[in-house]
């Protein structure tokens, strides 16, 4: 048991969920390494949702509400960190949820789908179609999901697949704490925030925006420039480091 008053309680609980995910064959070992990289960036962003992330989260939700076939792609990390919230977001924006992993095995995919089902989320995972041009297992998709999606939300994406999704004409929304990653630079909208804060925030935005007209939603999406967001995120890191320098 992690004591509630531990100064790094939140971070330790998150790690514990991922370790448990590995024990249950849901999260890949490599997912722990990916999380470590994310945590390091979170640390130098001040471990809170910044303005540039809020802006991207709102635009992302508006894009999903406008989409014809929005899909939320779930891997072994996202499945254990925010299963309930993924279901809530999917329901409000009317998106399909699809299991899609980098380290593939049929068993792991089924375990992720079973885990999501416990939270009331029925996820696609047929693996009956392939994204051409991609050699990793991320190419294996569902004919009813990512294959036909126009907008894909991909928390913790890999740069290569992000590129291929774009080449297949899809709009990509990434959640990635590293504003320098290939994913962050390839995506149409990059949410530089921790997935454990970003998804609940998106659920809030979805509740707020769900009844807006298409025109109103379009005005939120138009003029959005992802390069500005990434530059603001880098600025945000610089600012945080400057302020940290003063307290040392
Ligand atoms: P890329 O392939 O895009 O160049 P990479 O190879 O550096 O990135 P990957 O291992 O492919 O990284 O993906 C992991 C990414 O997910 C990292 O960039 C990391 O910052 C991010 N990440 C990990 N955990 C979280 C989290 N909880 N919330 C948000 N982002 C996270
Ligand atoms: Mg990568």
mmCIF file with all atom_site columns, N, CA, C and O and ligand atoms in Angstrom, residues 37 102 157-160 182-183, ligand 2:
data_model
loop_
_atom_site.group_PDB
_atom_site.id
_atom_site.type_symbol
_atom_site.label_atom_id
_atom_site.label_alt_id
_atom_site.label_comp_id
_atom_site.label_asym_id
_atom_site.label_entity_id
_atom_site.label_seq_id
_atom_site.pdbx_PDB_ins_code
_atom_site.Cartn_x
_atom_site.Cartn_y
_atom_site.Cartn_z
_atom_site.occupancy
_atom_site.B_iso_or_equiv
_atom_site.pdbx_formal_charge
_atom_site.auth_seq_id
_atom_site.auth_comp_id
_atom_site.auth_asym_id
_atom_site.auth_atom_id
_atom_site.pdbx_PDB_model_num
ATOM   1  N  N   . UNK A 1 37  ? 9.722  7.502  -19.818 1.00 0.00 ? 37  UNK A N   1
ATOM   2  C  CA  . UNK A 1 37  ? 10.050 8.679  -20.634 1.00 0.00 ? 37  UNK A CA  1
ATOM   3  C  C   . UNK A 1 37  ? 8.970  9.754  -20.456 1.00 0.00 ? 37  UNK A C   1
ATOM   4  O  O   . UNK A 1 37  ? 9.271  10.926 -20.299 1.00 0.00 ? 37  UNK A O   1
ATOM   5  N  N   . UNK A 1 102 ? 1.486  -2.151 -30.072 1.00 0.00 ? 102 UNK A N   1
ATOM   6  C  CA  . UNK A 1 102 ? 2.766  -2.239 -30.788 1.00 0.00 ? 102 UNK A CA  1
ATOM   7  C  C   . UNK A 1 102 ? 3.353  -3.636 -30.602 1.00 0.00 ? 102 UNK A C   1
ATOM   8  O  O   . UNK A 1 102 ? 3.867  -4.237 -31.528 1.00 0.00 ? 102 UNK A O   1
ATOM   9  N  N   . UNK A 1 157 ? 1.218  7.222  -28.841 1.00 0.00 ? 157 UNK A N   1
ATOM   10 C  CA  . UNK A 1 157 ? 1.397  6.666  -30.182 1.00 0.00 ? 157 UNK A CA  1
ATOM   11 C  C   . UNK A 1 157 ? 2.872  6.463  -30.516 1.00 0.00 ? 157 UNK A C   1
ATOM   12 O  O   . UNK A 1 157 ? 3.752  7.025  -29.885 1.00 0.00 ? 157 UNK A O   1
ATOM   13 N  N   . UNK A 1 158 ? 3.108  5.645  -31.511 1.00 0.00 ? 158 UNK A N   1
ATOM   14 C  CA  . UNK A 1 158 ? 4.444  5.512  -32.051 1.00 0.00 ? 158 UNK A CA  1
ATOM   15 C  C   . UNK A 1 158 ? 4.529  6.363  -33.328 1.00 0.00 ? 158 UNK A C   1
ATOM   16 O  O   . UNK A 1 158 ? 3.590  6.395  -34.117 1.00 0.00 ? 158 UNK A O   1
ATOM   17 N  N   . UNK A 1 159 ? 5.674  7.034  -33.473 1.00 0.00 ? 159 UNK A N   1
ATOM   18 C  CA  . UNK A 1 159 ? 5.845  7.968  -34.584 1.00 0.00 ? 159 UNK A CA  1
ATOM   19 C  C   . UNK A 1 159 ? 5.551  7.373  -35.956 1.00 0.00 ? 159 UNK A C   1
ATOM   20 O  O   . UNK A 1 159 ? 4.903  8.001  -36.800 1.00 0.00 ? 159 UNK A O   1
ATOM   21 N  N   . UNK A 1 160 ? 6.000  6.125  -36.154 1.00 0.00 ? 160 UNK A N   1
ATOM   22 C  CA  . UNK A 1 160 ? 5.829  5.495  -37.466 1.00 0.00 ? 160 UNK A CA  1
ATOM   23 C  C   . UNK A 1 160 ? 4.369  5.336  -37.840 1.00 0.00 ? 160 UNK A C   1
ATOM   24 O  O   . UNK A 1 160 ? 3.955  5.600  -38.960 1.00 0.00 ? 160 UNK A O   1
ATOM   25 N  N   . UNK A 1 182 ? 8.501  12.201 -32.590 1.00 0.00 ? 182 UNK A N   1
ATOM   26 C  CA  . UNK A 1 182 ? 8.025  12.205 -33.986 1.00 0.00 ? 182 UNK A CA  1
ATOM   27 C  C   . UNK A 1 182 ? 6.501  12.251 -33.987 1.00 0.00 ? 182 UNK A C   1
ATOM   28 O  O   . UNK A 1 182 ? 5.895  12.940 -34.795 1.00 0.00 ? 182 UNK A O   1
ATOM   29 N  N   . UNK A 1 183 ? 5.902  11.508 -33.045 1.00 0.00 ? 183 UNK A N   1
ATOM   30 C  CA  . UNK A 1 183 ? 4.448  11.512 -32.948 1.00 0.00 ? 183 UNK A CA  1
ATOM   31 C  C   . UNK A 1 183 ? 3.929  12.929 -32.756 1.00 0.00 ? 183 UNK A C   1
ATOM   32 O  O   . UNK A 1 183 ? 3.023  13.378 -33.465 1.00 0.00 ? 183 UNK A O   1
HETATM 33 MG MG1 . LIG B 2 .   ? 8.682  5.270  -31.209 1.00 0.00 ? 2   LIG B MG1 1
#
